[in-house]
Structure formats: structure tokens, C-alpha cells
mmCIF file of C-alpha atoms in Angstrom:
data_model
loop_
_atom_site.group_PDB
_atom_site.id
_atom_site.type_symbol
_atom_site.label_atom_id
_atom_site.label_comp_id
_atom_site.label_asym_id
_atom_site.label_seq_id
_atom_site.Cartn_x
_atom_site.Cartn_y
_atom_site.Cartn_z
ATOM 1 C CA MET A 1 -26.413 -4.292 -53.811
ATOM 2 C CA ASP A 2 -28.402 -6.208 -51.170
ATOM 3 C CA ASN A 3 -27.509 -7.405 -47.694
ATOM 4 C CA SER A 4 -27.625 -11.146 -48.329
ATOM 5 C CA ASP A 5 -23.884 -11.562 -47.677
ATOM 6 C CA GLU A 6 -24.223 -9.666 -44.393
ATOM 7 C CA VAL A 7 -27.169 -11.840 -43.339
ATOM 8 C CA ARG A 8 -25.438 -15.091 -44.279
ATOM 9 C CA GLU A 9 -22.204 -14.268 -42.484
ATOM 10 C CA PHE A 10 -23.952 -12.969 -39.371
ATOM 11 C CA LEU A 11 -26.152 -16.039 -38.961
ATOM 12 C CA THR A 12 -23.291 -18.402 -39.779
ATOM 13 C CA THR A 13 -20.933 -16.846 -37.234
ATOM 14 C CA ARG A 14 -23.641 -16.812 -34.546
ATOM 15 C CA ARG A 15 -24.525 -20.464 -35.211
ATOM 16 C CA ALA A 16 -20.877 -21.500 -34.970
ATOM 17 C CA ARG A 17 -20.636 -19.849 -31.573
ATOM 18 C CA VAL A 18 -23.359 -21.912 -29.867
ATOM 19 C CA SER A 19 -22.514 -25.401 -28.626
ATOM 20 C CA PRO A 20 -25.161 -28.139 -28.377
ATOM 21 C CA GLU A 21 -24.632 -28.260 -24.616
ATOM 22 C CA GLN A 22 -25.652 -24.601 -24.310
ATOM 23 C CA VAL A 23 -29.091 -25.379 -25.733
ATOM 24 C CA GLU A 24 -29.428 -28.805 -24.090
ATOM 25 C CA LEU A 25 -28.928 -30.878 -27.238
ATOM 26 C CA PRO A 26 -26.743 -33.992 -27.461
ATOM 27 C CA SER A 27 -23.372 -33.195 -28.988
ATOM 28 C CA GLY A 28 -22.791 -36.549 -30.678
ATOM 29 C CA PRO A 29 -19.384 -38.071 -31.505
ATOM 30 C CA ASN A 30 -18.914 -37.026 -35.141
ATOM 31 C CA ARG A 31 -19.584 -33.314 -35.418
ATOM 32 C CA ARG A 32 -17.898 -31.763 -38.438
ATOM 33 C CA VAL A 33 -18.933 -28.132 -37.858
ATOM 34 C CA PRO A 34 -18.288 -25.791 -34.936
ATOM 35 C CA GLY A 35 -21.390 -24.953 -32.988
ATOM 36 C CA LEU A 36 -24.850 -25.990 -34.079
ATOM 37 C CA ARG A 37 -25.950 -27.622 -37.303
ATOM 38 C CA ARG A 38 -28.623 -25.943 -39.432
ATOM 39 C CA THR A 39 -30.987 -28.785 -38.597
ATOM 40 C CA GLU A 40 -30.554 -28.068 -34.889
ATOM 41 C CA VAL A 41 -31.234 -24.354 -35.265
ATOM 42 C CA ALA A 42 -34.344 -25.148 -37.295
ATOM 43 C CA LEU A 43 -35.510 -27.580 -34.602
ATOM 44 C CA LEU A 44 -34.975 -25.052 -31.820
ATOM 45 C CA ALA A 45 -36.692 -22.271 -33.786
ATOM 46 C CA GLY A 46 -39.653 -24.430 -34.830
ATOM 47 C CA VAL A 47 -39.182 -23.948 -38.569
ATOM 48 C CA SER A 48 -38.326 -26.334 -41.373
ATOM 49 C CA VAL A 49 -34.716 -27.014 -42.254
ATOM 50 C CA GLU A 50 -35.387 -25.791 -45.790
ATOM 51 C CA TYR A 51 -36.790 -22.495 -44.535
ATOM 52 C CA TYR A 52 -33.947 -21.848 -42.100
ATOM 53 C CA SER A 53 -31.394 -22.738 -44.765
ATOM 54 C CA ARG A 54 -32.992 -20.147 -47.045
ATOM 55 C CA LEU A 55 -32.737 -17.535 -44.279
ATOM 56 C CA GLU A 56 -29.098 -18.370 -43.637
ATOM 57 C CA ARG A 57 -28.321 -18.067 -47.333
ATOM 58 C CA GLY A 58 -29.229 -14.404 -46.902
ATOM 59 C CA SER A 59 -32.906 -14.191 -47.748
ATOM 60 C CA LEU A 60 -34.540 -12.421 -44.786
ATOM 61 C CA ALA A 61 -37.097 -10.533 -46.880
ATOM 62 C CA GLY A 62 -40.592 -11.416 -45.709
ATOM 63 C CA ALA A 63 -39.507 -13.149 -42.493
ATOM 64 C CA SER A 64 -42.057 -12.504 -39.762
ATOM 65 C CA ASP A 65 -41.230 -11.014 -36.377
ATOM 66 C CA GLY A 66 -42.185 -14.323 -34.782
ATOM 67 C CA VAL A 67 -39.678 -16.234 -36.880
ATOM 68 C CA LEU A 68 -36.949 -13.677 -36.192
ATOM 69 C CA HIS A 69 -37.582 -13.898 -32.446
ATOM 70 C CA ALA A 70 -37.431 -17.686 -32.634
ATOM 71 C CA ILE A 71 -34.145 -17.614 -34.561
ATOM 72 C CA ALA A 72 -32.702 -15.116 -32.080
ATOM 73 C CA GLN A 73 -33.666 -17.356 -29.180
ATOM 74 C CA ALA A 74 -32.256 -20.466 -30.839
ATOM 75 C CA LEU A 75 -28.915 -18.730 -31.481
ATOM 76 C CA LEU A 76 -28.791 -17.218 -27.967
ATOM 77 C CA LEU A 77 -28.489 -13.696 -29.367
ATOM 78 C CA ASP A 78 -28.030 -10.880 -26.870
ATOM 79 C CA ASP A 79 -30.134 -7.709 -27.091
ATOM 80 C CA ASP A 80 -27.755 -5.952 -29.491
ATOM 81 C CA GLU A 81 -27.505 -8.987 -31.765
ATOM 82 C CA ARG A 82 -31.273 -9.477 -31.723
ATOM 83 C CA GLU A 83 -31.837 -5.880 -32.756
ATOM 84 C CA HIS A 84 -29.184 -6.290 -35.455
ATOM 85 C CA LEU A 85 -31.052 -9.291 -36.851
ATOM 86 C CA PHE A 86 -34.214 -7.196 -37.052
ATOM 87 C CA ASP A 87 -32.236 -4.381 -38.698
ATOM 88 C CA LEU A 88 -31.010 -6.833 -41.311
ATOM 89 C CA ALA A 89 -34.585 -7.929 -41.961
ATOM 90 C CA ARG A 90 -35.803 -4.325 -42.250
ATOM 91 C CA ALA A 91 -32.957 -3.519 -44.637
ATOM 92 C CA ALA A 92 -33.817 -6.568 -46.738
ATOM 93 C CA ASN A 93 -37.334 -5.180 -47.167
ATOM 94 C CA ALA A 94 -36.291 -1.540 -47.686
ATOM 95 C CA SER A 95 -35.787 0.184 -51.005
ATOM 96 C CA PRO A 96 -32.389 1.656 -51.894
ATOM 97 C CA ILE A 97 -34.046 5.059 -52.344
ATOM 98 C CA SER A 98 -35.341 5.236 -48.759
ATOM 99 C CA SER A 99 -31.969 4.093 -47.418
ATOM 100 C CA LYS A 100 -30.122 6.722 -49.453
ATOM 101 C CA ARG A 101 -32.404 9.410 -48.058
ATOM 102 C CA ARG A 102 -31.583 8.275 -44.540
ATOM 103 C CA ALA A 103 -27.843 8.265 -45.237
ATOM 104 C CA SER A 104 -28.041 11.755 -46.752
ATOM 105 C CA ALA A 105 -29.902 13.056 -43.704
ATOM 106 C CA ALA A 106 -27.156 11.750 -41.396
ATOM 107 C CA ARG A 107 -24.411 13.998 -42.777
ATOM 108 C CA ASN A 108 -25.246 17.358 -41.223
ATOM 109 C CA VAL A 109 -26.366 18.873 -37.934
ATOM 110 C CA ARG A 110 -29.038 21.556 -37.880
ATOM 111 C CA PRO A 111 -27.379 24.936 -37.157
ATOM 112 C CA ASN A 112 -29.555 25.586 -34.113
ATOM 113 C CA PHE A 113 -28.427 22.348 -32.499
ATOM 114 C CA GLN A 114 -24.965 23.808 -31.998
ATOM 115 C CA PHE A 115 -26.541 26.192 -29.474
ATOM 116 C CA VAL A 116 -27.801 23.153 -27.554
ATOM 117 C CA LEU A 117 -24.313 21.652 -27.496
ATOM 118 C CA ASP A 118 -22.768 24.948 -26.398
ATOM 119 C CA ALA A 119 -25.235 25.092 -23.491
ATOM 120 C CA ILE A 120 -23.761 21.846 -22.110
ATOM 121 C CA THR A 121 -20.794 23.072 -20.076
ATOM 122 C CA GLY A 122 -20.299 20.389 -17.410
ATOM 123 C CA GLY A 123 -19.051 17.646 -19.688
ATOM 124 C CA PRO A 124 -18.030 16.773 -23.230
ATOM 125 C CA ALA A 125 -20.907 16.486 -25.709
ATOM 126 C CA PHE A 126 -20.967 15.797 -29.412
ATOM 127 C CA VAL A 127 -23.126 14.578 -32.269
ATOM 128 C CA ARG A 128 -22.026 11.714 -34.501
ATOM 129 C CA ASN A 129 -23.584 9.545 -37.147
ATOM 130 C CA GLY A 130 -23.440 5.767 -37.460
ATOM 131 C CA ARG A 131 -20.215 5.983 -39.464
ATOM 132 C CA LEU A 132 -18.577 7.584 -36.390
ATOM 133 C CA ASP A 133 -18.179 10.953 -38.102
ATOM 134 C CA ILE A 134 -18.073 13.727 -35.495
ATOM 135 C CA LEU A 135 -20.418 16.366 -36.916
ATOM 136 C CA ALA A 136 -20.598 18.862 -34.028
ATOM 137 C CA SER A 137 -19.185 19.235 -30.525
ATOM 138 C CA ASN A 138 -19.170 21.568 -27.566
ATOM 139 C CA ALA A 139 -15.982 23.243 -26.384
ATOM 140 C CA LEU A 140 -15.222 20.627 -23.746
ATOM 141 C CA GLY A 141 -15.758 17.854 -26.270
ATOM 142 C CA LYS A 142 -13.136 19.415 -28.525
ATOM 143 C CA ALA A 143 -10.783 19.760 -25.582
ATOM 144 C CA VAL A 144 -11.167 16.133 -24.474
ATOM 145 C CA TYR A 145 -10.792 14.867 -28.046
ATOM 146 C CA SER A 146 -7.896 17.178 -28.884
ATOM 147 C CA ASP A 147 -5.869 14.241 -30.226
ATOM 148 C CA LEU A 148 -8.669 13.526 -32.690
ATOM 149 C CA TYR A 149 -8.771 17.139 -33.856
ATOM 150 C CA GLU A 150 -5.007 17.094 -34.383
ATOM 151 C CA SER A 151 -4.924 13.757 -36.234
ATOM 152 C CA PRO A 152 -4.160 13.998 -39.961
ATOM 153 C CA GLU A 153 -5.829 10.612 -40.492
ATOM 154 C CA ALA A 154 -9.066 11.624 -38.756
ATOM 155 C CA THR A 155 -9.366 15.095 -40.296
ATOM 156 C CA LEU A 156 -9.117 14.479 -44.037
ATOM 157 C CA PRO A 157 -9.870 17.464 -46.304
ATOM 158 C CA GLY A 158 -13.502 17.600 -47.324
ATOM 159 C CA LYS A 159 -14.567 14.861 -44.901
ATOM 160 C CA PRO A 160 -15.913 14.934 -41.334
ATOM 161 C CA MET A 161 -13.622 13.928 -38.500
ATOM 162 C CA ASN A 162 -13.918 10.195 -38.024
ATOM 163 C CA LEU A 163 -13.284 8.167 -34.882
ATOM 164 C CA ALA A 164 -12.669 4.896 -36.735
ATOM 165 C CA ARG A 165 -9.920 6.388 -38.903
ATOM 166 C CA PHE A 166 -8.370 7.846 -35.774
ATOM 167 C CA CYS A 167 -8.508 4.529 -33.924
ATOM 168 C CA PHE A 168 -7.033 2.340 -36.665
ATOM 169 C CA LEU A 169 -4.974 4.639 -38.875
ATOM 170 C CA ASP A 170 -3.360 6.970 -36.334
ATOM 171 C CA ARG A 171 -2.085 4.330 -33.959
ATOM 172 C CA GLU A 172 0.492 6.520 -32.229
ATOM 173 C CA ARG A 173 -2.133 8.969 -31.001
ATOM 174 C CA ALA A 174 -4.820 6.308 -30.536
ATOM 175 C CA ASP A 175 -2.576 4.053 -28.436
ATOM 176 C CA ARG A 176 -1.798 7.018 -26.224
ATOM 177 C CA PHE A 177 -5.401 8.234 -25.988
ATOM 178 C CA TYR A 178 -7.060 4.856 -25.332
ATOM 179 C CA PRO A 179 -5.514 3.089 -22.299
ATOM 180 C CA ASP A 180 -6.931 -0.205 -23.639
ATOM 181 C CA TRP A 181 -6.735 0.160 -27.408
ATOM 182 C CA GLY A 182 -8.087 -3.346 -28.005
ATOM 183 C CA VAL A 183 -11.351 -2.581 -26.216
ATOM 184 C CA ALA A 184 -11.745 0.707 -28.072
ATOM 185 C CA ALA A 185 -11.028 -1.034 -31.378
ATOM 186 C CA ASP A 186 -13.578 -3.787 -30.695
ATOM 187 C CA GLN A 187 -16.253 -1.241 -29.819
ATOM 188 C CA THR A 188 -15.477 0.909 -32.842
ATOM 189 C CA VAL A 189 -15.852 -1.970 -35.288
ATOM 190 C CA ALA A 190 -18.977 -3.277 -33.556
ATOM 191 C CA ILE A 191 -20.646 0.132 -33.913
ATOM 192 C CA LEU A 192 -19.776 0.282 -37.615
ATOM 193 C CA ARG A 193 -21.013 -3.292 -38.120
ATOM 194 C CA THR A 194 -24.292 -2.334 -36.431
ATOM 195 C CA GLU A 195 -24.669 0.622 -38.779
ATOM 196 C CA ALA A 196 -23.958 -1.599 -41.782
ATOM 197 C CA GLY A 197 -26.879 -3.763 -40.698
ATOM 198 C CA ARG A 198 -29.160 -0.767 -40.456
ATOM 199 C CA ASP A 199 -28.223 0.605 -43.849
ATOM 200 C CA PRO A 200 -26.410 -1.606 -46.381
ATOM 201 C CA PHE A 201 -26.817 1.079 -49.054
ATOM 202 C CA ASP A 202 -24.702 3.753 -47.323
ATOM 203 C CA LYS A 203 -21.892 4.278 -49.823
ATOM 204 C CA ASP A 204 -19.904 6.491 -47.454
ATOM 205 C CA LEU A 205 -19.885 3.632 -44.952
ATOM 206 C CA GLN A 206 -18.918 1.131 -47.643
ATOM 207 C CA ASP A 207 -16.016 3.375 -48.655
ATOM 208 C CA LEU A 208 -14.883 3.768 -45.049
ATOM 209 C CA VAL A 209 -14.973 0.019 -44.392
ATOM 210 C CA GLY A 210 -13.097 -0.624 -47.627
ATOM 211 C CA GLU A 211 -10.410 1.890 -46.713
ATOM 212 C CA LEU A 212 -9.959 0.551 -43.197
ATOM 213 C CA SER A 213 -9.961 -3.072 -44.363
ATOM 214 C CA THR A 214 -7.253 -2.281 -46.893
ATOM 215 C CA ARG A 215 -5.037 -0.314 -44.541
ATOM 216 C CA SER A 216 -5.482 -2.118 -41.211
ATOM 217 C CA ASP A 217 -5.134 -5.840 -40.505
ATOM 218 C CA GLU A 218 -6.551 -5.231 -37.022
ATOM 219 C CA PHE A 219 -9.701 -3.727 -38.494
ATOM 220 C CA ARG A 220 -10.117 -6.434 -41.125
ATOM 221 C CA THR A 221 -9.920 -9.208 -38.527
ATOM 222 C CA ARG A 222 -12.463 -7.557 -36.270
ATOM 223 C CA TRP A 223 -14.796 -6.775 -39.159
ATOM 224 C CA GLY A 224 -14.924 -10.452 -40.068
ATOM 225 C CA ALA A 225 -16.126 -11.375 -36.565
ATOM 226 C CA HIS A 226 -19.541 -9.726 -37.191
ATOM 227 C CA ASP A 227 -19.825 -8.493 -33.605
ATOM 228 C CA VAL A 228 -22.346 -5.691 -33.045
ATOM 229 C CA ARG A 229 -22.928 -3.149 -30.308
ATOM 230 C CA ARG A 230 -25.415 -0.406 -29.462
ATOM 231 C CA HIS A 231 -23.728 2.656 -28.019
ATOM 232 C CA ALA A 232 -26.332 3.976 -25.586
ATOM 233 C CA THR A 233 -24.715 4.046 -22.153
ATOM 234 C CA GLY A 234 -21.527 2.984 -20.410
ATOM 235 C CA THR A 235 -18.093 4.172 -19.371
ATOM 236 C CA LYS A 236 -15.148 5.562 -21.309
ATOM 237 C CA HIS A 237 -11.483 5.652 -20.320
ATOM 238 C CA PHE A 238 -9.082 8.072 -21.977
ATOM 239 C CA VAL A 239 -5.610 9.442 -21.324
ATOM 240 C CA HIS A 240 -5.534 13.135 -22.184
ATOM 241 C CA SER A 241 -2.207 14.580 -23.219
ATOM 242 C CA LEU A 242 -2.551 17.521 -20.797
ATOM 243 C CA VAL A 243 -4.610 16.360 -17.802
ATOM 244 C CA GLY A 244 -3.970 12.614 -17.747
ATOM 245 C CA PRO A 245 -6.472 9.785 -17.173
ATOM 246 C CA LEU A 246 -10.182 10.477 -17.659
ATOM 247 C CA ASP A 247 -12.826 8.015 -16.443
ATOM 248 C CA LEU A 248 -16.189 9.126 -17.777
ATOM 249 C CA VAL A 249 -19.742 7.825 -17.851
ATOM 250 C CA PHE A 250 -21.843 8.564 -20.909
ATOM 251 C CA GLU A 251 -25.392 8.512 -22.161
ATOM 252 C CA GLY A 252 -26.328 8.503 -25.816
ATOM 253 C CA THR A 253 -29.559 8.862 -27.750
ATOM 254 C CA GLU A 254 -30.604 9.047 -31.368
ATOM 255 C CA LEU A 255 -32.050 12.428 -32.281
ATOM 256 C CA VAL A 256 -35.756 12.020 -33.000
ATOM 257 C CA ALA A 257 -35.802 14.905 -35.462
ATOM 258 C CA ASP A 258 -32.635 13.695 -37.195
ATOM 259 C CA PRO A 259 -32.701 9.892 -37.624
ATOM 260 C CA GLY A 260 -29.197 8.494 -37.915
ATOM 261 C CA LEU A 261 -27.624 11.163 -35.713
ATOM 262 C CA HIS A 262 -26.660 10.419 -32.114
ATOM 263 C CA LEU A 263 -26.076 12.826 -29.228
ATOM 264 C CA LEU A 264 -23.544 11.627 -26.639
ATOM 265 C CA VAL A 265 -22.908 13.417 -23.355
ATOM 266 C CA TYR A 266 -20.087 12.474 -20.977
ATOM 267 C CA ALA A 267 -19.785 13.251 -17.289
ATOM 268 C CA ALA A 268 -17.414 12.611 -14.397
ATOM 269 C CA GLU A 269 -18.339 11.412 -10.935
ATOM 270 C CA PRO A 270 -18.199 14.454 -8.620
ATOM 271 C CA GLY A 271 -15.168 14.717 -6.402
ATOM 272 C CA THR A 272 -12.984 12.448 -8.517
ATOM 273 C CA PRO A 273 -9.682 13.295 -10.222
ATOM 274 C CA THR A 274 -11.544 13.159 -13.538
ATOM 275 C CA ALA A 275 -13.964 15.833 -12.317
ATOM 276 C CA GLU A 276 -11.024 18.029 -11.390
ATOM 277 C CA ALA A 277 -9.409 17.396 -14.773
ATOM 278 C CA LEU A 278 -12.618 18.325 -16.618
ATOM 279 C CA SER A 279 -12.905 21.500 -14.556
ATOM 280 C CA LEU A 280 -9.373 22.411 -15.582
ATOM 281 C CA LEU A 281 -10.128 21.788 -19.250
ATOM 282 C CA ALA A 282 -13.380 23.733 -18.935
ATOM 283 C CA SER A 283 -11.549 26.723 -17.479
ATOM 284 C CA TRP A 284 -9.235 26.720 -20.489
ATOM 285 C CA THR A 285 -12.163 26.642 -22.919
ATOM 286 C CA ALA A 286 -14.497 28.984 -21.004
ATOM 287 C CA ALA A 287 -14.094 32.055 -23.215
ATOM 288 C CA PRO A 288 -17.099 32.058 -25.584
ATOM 289 C CA PRO A 289 -16.090 32.235 -29.256
ATOM 290 C CA THR A 290 -17.419 34.951 -31.509
ATOM 291 C CA SER A 291 -19.988 33.833 -34.054
ATOM 292 C CA ALA A 292 -17.462 34.186 -36.876
ATOM 293 C CA ALA A 293 -14.782 32.277 -35.006
ATOM 294 C CA HIS A 294 -17.312 29.607 -34.075
ATOM 295 C CA SER A 295 -18.257 29.069 -37.690
ATOM 296 C CA THR A 296 -14.614 28.891 -38.689
ATOM 297 C CA SER A 297 -13.885 26.297 -36.009
ATOM 298 C CA ALA A 298 -16.786 24.120 -37.128
ATOM 299 C CA ALA A 299 -15.721 24.312 -40.754
ATOM 300 C CA HIS A 300 -11.988 23.918 -40.149
ATOM 301 C CA PRO A 301 -11.110 21.323 -37.474
ATOM 302 C CA THR A 302 -7.485 22.457 -37.495
ATOM 303 C CA SER A 303 -8.514 25.537 -35.537
ATOM 304 C CA ALA A 304 -9.254 23.216 -32.615
ATOM 305 C CA ALA A 305 -5.728 21.900 -32.880
ATOM 306 C CA HIS A 306 -4.393 25.440 -32.665
ATOM 307 C CA SER A 307 -6.484 25.971 -29.530
ATOM 308 C CA THR A 308 -5.008 22.822 -28.002
ATOM 309 C CA SER A 309 -1.511 24.085 -28.766
ATOM 310 C CA ASP A 310 -2.362 27.324 -27.000
ATOM 311 C CA LEU A 311 -3.558 25.339 -23.979
ATOM 312 C CA THR A 312 -0.309 23.421 -23.942
ATOM 313 C CA LYS A 313 1.674 26.641 -23.892
ATOM 314 C CA GLU A 314 -0.517 27.998 -21.099
ATOM 315 C CA ASN A 315 -0.073 24.773 -19.100
ATOM 316 C CA ASP A 316 3.703 24.866 -19.574
ATOM 317 C CA SER A 317 3.857 28.475 -18.422
#
């Protein structure tokens, strides 16, 4: 497969979003399309109509950086959308073999990296890939995401725990965990759409999108919008089943030694109710696991659910 459909739909949806007034062009009385015409985008980008039409039909291979920047400016793309356009161009020029190697490398975490996660004790921390599979976590991360670890939809046998399955297929838990489910859903789909632009050959991602599109109308609608988002910094709002609302800031980075894997670390502002709630969760998870138990927990997510049940009993007592 190639990414021509992805390119065509992304450029078409972005073009439809921009009005002539936004780019200081006359609107005219008889416009039959929403947003800009192809001729107007070509004019703004300084390329021929024929060349832009070829790009919008999905043929980004060979497009220069200068042309891509000009198209991004003409369509008023934000930073995330601009980077997505460049990802689409890189993918159009990449071989399926190199993309498959990248996808394969983004399935596992190096064993020693778990020690790094375990050393982070002040806030939740975990490693995920672009498909939103949670591949490793520290103890506080498992405690904060206890609903995820207990979700039968997110913890399928033989597959990593997945945040997108949790969000769209376990709505009872997800609606309780995310105080604004719509925002969480939008962000989830935008992250997956960004990953699809980076690697159109990732079969695991294709399978996940196909499953979610089949089983969730909410996902399918959002997927068709072609919105993208980089998940590098921001705030998260959760409602934990034991300690209540959590308002967290986070920072994320792609691991240099493991392309495709992202480390995310959350923290609470000192002196806030969230900081007190994290301290309470940390006290419940403070006992260091034995090496054997640690390995079992990593291999069998249900052990985290058992731990959460124990915490519930302790809280009730």
C-alpha cells in the first residue's frame, strides 16, 4: 500500500477549512466548494495548478521542502499539521522495508529501561508507542491508570495494553476516568492519525484503526476529520476511582535510542489536592516488588488489577 489516500484526504480537508477571507482573497458570489479552490491554493503557494492538483491527488513523492512549506503556509497549517505534511512526504519516499523495521522496533522496551521508570517515584511515568500501546510503566503510573489495567477491552490476550481501545471500547470506565471524554477522544484519534502519517505501513496500526472504526461510530467520525496532534507537553485531567480528580502536567519525548517509543512523565503542582492524592497513591505502591513479581506484573497486566483491588480493600478498611 502507499499513502496517497492519506495525502489526498488530508490536503482536501485542510483546503476546505480555509476561507478566502482568511488569506485575503475575494470570495466571489458563486463558490461551489467549501474553503479554497485548488487554483487559489496554487496561487498562494506559487506553484502551477497542475502541480498542486497532482500533490492533492496523493503524489507527494519528490516534493521539495520549499514546496511543502509553501503549501503549509497557503493552507494555514499549524505546527502539528505542518509536521504531519512533512511526515506524509517522507513516508511517500520511504520503502516499505524501512518502515516495517521501524514498526518492529516500536513494540518492546529495553529491559534496563524499566529500572529508569522505577527510579521515577514522584509522578506517573510510562513508555508508549505511536499506536498508544503502553509498553512499560512505573508503579505510580499503574496506580493512576488502574482503570486501564482492569479493562478487558484494553488488555487483550497477547496484545499490549492500548489507550485507544480503552477510550472507545470501554466507555463505562473511560467516561468515568476522563472528566471530558470528548477531549480525550479527540486527542486519542489525533495521535493515531499523526502516527499513520509517519508510518503508513504499520500493519498493527492498520488493524487497530480497522477494529475501532468497525466498533465505534465516535472513532470513525473523528478519524475522518484528519486532525493531528503531537503529544509533547500539556495537562491531563482524570478522575481516579480511589482518590478522585487528578490535574496533572506532563512532558513527553521520543526515546533517541528507540525511535517510535515515547516516554511520558506526569507531575502535580506542589501543595495541590492532586499532589496529596499522588502522595497517597505512592504510599500504597511504595513496597518494591521482587524481581520475579516485577517480571510477572509486566507480562501479565491483570496482576496490576489485583493490586488495585488490594488498595481498594485497604482504603475501605
